[in-house]
Amino acid sequence: ADSPGTTSMRTVGITSWSSVAGETYVAASFSPDSKMVAFASTRSGNSEICIKQTTGGDPIQITRNGFYNQFPVWSPNGQELTYFSRRGENNGIWRVAFTGGQETQITSGIGSSGRPIRWCADGKIYFQDAFDLFSIDEKSGERKRLTMFEEQSVRTRAYAVAPDGASFAVSIRESTGWSLKAQSFGQSELKTIAASKDQIDRIAFDPAGSAIYYSAGLDGVTQIFRVGEKPDAPVQI
């Protein structure tokens, strides 16, 4: 089938919420069945994780710890969320049921820029910390560093992990602009699949893991593009 283009896709509003003071940045993620969206809100005075049905209704606050919580990511079964939490000197990744209740710390001692990216069916939670990608086992807590970009003085921006956890994509700032690269775990070669003179950000795999969506500037306006695993020409969405 042909790749979707600007003439074959349309924008549909799913849900919205009004930002409040302090919400200069909001990250959201959809549940596996796309019926709910999770996001962080400072409506209560602190940055807490909330969920909302995509068909309507009011947001429901599910964390109530009074700390800075951000970057929620859904579990594969849609029953839990993992998120970054900054609690005094302790930066960590936590988990909580989507209905709220007890919050459990998965790991601690990560940087202030820690960000969960994907929770895979094999129990691995992938997260970004500074310029590198890590994984942690949800049960054992075993942490693994998967990239070594910081030591190589490579400045990465955003990561995405494929739904099956077999590969990842990353945007990298280079001397001539920005590139979008992909790599299978266990292999050492990064493949360049797209390039832009403007910043490449907000990367996401499609559900099948065969294509990647990303945002980049075009004529001064941020647009969304789609590119396959092979280095084909990106399609502006």
XYZ file of C-alpha atoms in Angstrom:
237
model
C 0.000 0.000 0.000
C 1.114 3.533 -0.611
C 2.358 5.590 2.303
C -0.274 8.000 3.648
C 0.177 11.564 2.560
C -1.416 14.899 3.261
C -4.364 14.076 1.005
C -5.219 10.754 2.642
C -5.105 11.675 6.327
C -7.187 13.977 8.452
C -6.875 15.346 11.968
C -9.454 14.208 14.507
C -9.707 15.772 17.959
C -9.654 13.031 20.608
C -9.414 14.916 23.867
C -8.131 18.165 25.322
C -7.518 19.822 28.661
C -6.738 23.349 29.742
C -3.180 23.867 30.911
C -2.644 25.773 34.132
C 0.183 27.813 35.641
C 3.470 25.948 35.578
C 2.565 23.650 32.702
C 5.213 24.859 30.299
C 5.732 21.270 29.142
C 3.287 18.374 29.023
C 3.954 14.800 27.906
C 1.042 12.455 27.278
C 0.600 8.817 26.258
C -2.360 6.733 25.131
C -3.386 3.439 26.707
C -2.908 0.326 24.529
C -6.598 0.338 23.580
C -6.495 4.134 22.956
C -9.467 4.650 25.273
C -7.529 6.719 27.817
C -4.733 9.267 27.790
C -2.334 9.881 30.668
C -0.564 13.183 31.267
C 0.908 15.359 33.995
C -0.982 18.359 35.318
C -0.207 21.035 37.911
C -3.892 21.707 38.556
C -3.526 20.497 42.153
C -0.495 22.732 42.737
C 2.038 19.971 42.076
C 2.888 18.058 38.922
C 0.724 14.945 39.310
C -0.197 12.170 36.865
C -3.764 12.252 35.580
C -5.783 10.151 33.161
C -8.743 11.048 30.995
C -11.053 9.086 28.725
C -10.524 9.994 25.089
C -14.288 10.152 24.543
C -14.834 12.836 27.164
C -15.276 13.300 30.882
C -13.114 15.026 33.457
C -9.460 14.224 34.230
C -8.830 11.894 37.167
C -5.746 12.477 39.310
C -4.041 9.178 40.139
C -0.862 10.273 41.962
C -1.049 12.342 45.124
C 2.504 12.499 46.407
C 3.112 16.248 46.147
C 6.326 15.863 44.152
C 7.248 16.464 40.509
C 5.813 13.645 38.364
C 6.041 13.568 34.564
C 6.312 11.386 31.438
C 3.671 8.687 32.108
C 3.867 5.488 30.024
C 1.270 2.696 30.045
C 1.946 -0.958 30.837
C 1.273 -3.445 27.999
C -1.984 -4.604 29.628
C -3.191 -1.054 30.248
C -3.559 -1.586 33.992
C -0.590 0.437 35.243
C 1.512 3.479 34.503
C 5.208 4.093 34.962
C 6.512 7.639 35.289
C 9.448 9.796 36.341
C 9.275 11.278 39.830
C 11.616 13.794 41.441
C 11.352 13.577 45.232
C 13.893 15.815 46.894
C 17.329 14.396 46.077
C 15.817 11.167 44.773
C 15.093 10.999 41.042
C 13.444 7.725 40.153
C 10.974 5.789 38.077
C 7.783 4.666 39.764
C 4.656 2.664 38.931
C 1.012 2.943 39.959
C -2.295 1.371 38.950
C -4.276 3.472 36.472
C -6.977 3.676 39.139
C -4.513 5.205 41.611
C -3.459 3.886 45.010
C -0.059 2.696 46.190
C 2.928 4.048 44.253
C 5.943 1.747 43.983
C 9.472 2.797 43.113
C 11.121 0.725 40.377
C 14.529 2.396 40.368
C 16.295 5.394 41.863
C 19.448 7.385 41.317
C 18.767 8.516 37.768
C 19.386 11.985 36.366
C 17.000 14.901 36.509
C 16.247 14.412 32.801
C 15.095 10.797 33.192
C 12.141 9.901 31.006
C 10.270 6.578 30.574
C 9.753 5.746 26.898
C 8.114 2.309 26.614
C 6.950 -0.574 28.794
C 7.241 -3.812 26.810
C 5.452 -7.135 27.223
C 8.645 -8.861 28.373
C 8.690 -6.682 31.495
C 11.400 -4.290 30.366
C 10.859 -0.585 30.878
C 12.953 1.604 28.592
C 13.915 5.091 29.674
C 16.121 7.936 28.555
C 18.587 9.532 30.951
C 20.538 12.489 29.566
C 21.864 11.388 26.137
C 21.559 7.619 26.593
C 18.982 4.844 26.596
C 18.531 2.363 29.450
C 16.288 -0.563 30.319
C 15.138 -1.864 33.666
C 13.367 -5.085 34.563
C 10.054 -4.361 36.260
C 10.436 -7.306 38.676
C 14.150 -7.639 39.440
C 15.057 -3.984 39.051
C 18.079 -4.929 36.960
C 19.221 -1.901 35.012
C 21.146 -1.980 31.729
C 22.746 0.813 29.764
C 22.011 0.293 26.082
C 23.875 3.178 24.417
C 27.133 5.047 25.062
C 26.476 8.308 23.267
C 27.526 10.602 26.103
C 31.075 9.189 26.172
C 31.220 9.589 22.394
C 30.172 13.268 22.678
C 27.095 12.506 20.556
C 24.213 14.816 21.418
C 20.947 12.941 21.182
C 17.546 14.583 21.530
C 14.683 12.077 21.572
C 14.259 8.312 21.635
C 11.562 5.827 20.705
C 11.504 2.054 21.223
C 9.645 -0.332 18.914
C 6.555 -2.060 20.354
C 8.315 -5.435 20.415
C 11.413 -3.990 22.069
C 13.638 -5.194 19.215
C 14.905 -1.819 18.000
C 15.026 1.868 18.772
C 15.158 5.205 16.982
C 16.977 8.342 18.070
C 17.356 11.893 16.808
C 20.904 13.241 16.803
C 22.256 16.727 16.321
C 25.087 16.793 13.809
C 27.245 19.506 12.288
C 24.994 19.807 9.222
C 21.653 19.583 11.014
C 19.620 16.763 12.549
C 19.332 13.090 11.662
C 16.905 10.334 12.604
C 18.663 7.010 13.081
C 17.481 3.496 13.904
C 19.214 0.446 15.284
C 18.282 -3.079 16.316
C 19.322 -4.037 19.822
C 22.300 -6.363 19.667
C 23.688 -4.678 16.561
C 26.241 -1.892 16.443
C 25.247 -0.071 13.264
C 23.035 2.996 13.376
C 21.139 3.521 10.117
C 20.199 7.040 9.062
C 16.597 7.015 7.865
C 15.797 10.735 7.733
C 17.521 14.114 7.974
C 16.460 17.708 8.549
C 18.150 21.051 8.946
C 15.742 21.678 11.846
C 15.419 19.804 15.120
C 13.898 16.317 14.916
C 11.772 15.541 17.922
C 8.726 13.584 19.197
C 9.563 10.197 17.715
C 7.057 7.320 17.728
C 6.877 3.885 16.102
C 3.625 2.800 14.485
C 1.871 -0.197 16.157
C 3.485 -2.679 13.776
C 6.947 -1.216 14.311
C 7.471 -0.885 10.556
C 7.377 2.906 10.323
C 8.415 5.864 12.440
C 6.636 9.173 12.911
C 8.526 12.284 13.974
C 8.213 16.055 14.100
C 10.584 18.475 12.415
C 10.569 22.047 11.195
C 9.528 22.907 7.657
C 9.529 26.517 6.474
C 9.440 27.708 10.062
C 6.508 25.470 11.094
C 6.702 22.171 12.967
C 5.234 19.346 10.882
C 4.784 15.582 11.314
C 6.522 13.122 8.995
C 6.420 9.382 8.431
C 9.337 7.239 7.270
C 9.788 3.494 6.898
C 12.613 1.400 8.281
C 14.326 1.598 4.905
C 15.831 4.985 4.011
C 12.892 6.049 1.855
C 11.920 9.663 1.425
C 9.890 10.827 4.454
C 6.226 11.615 3.834
C 4.810 14.793 5.339
C 1.642 13.976 7.257
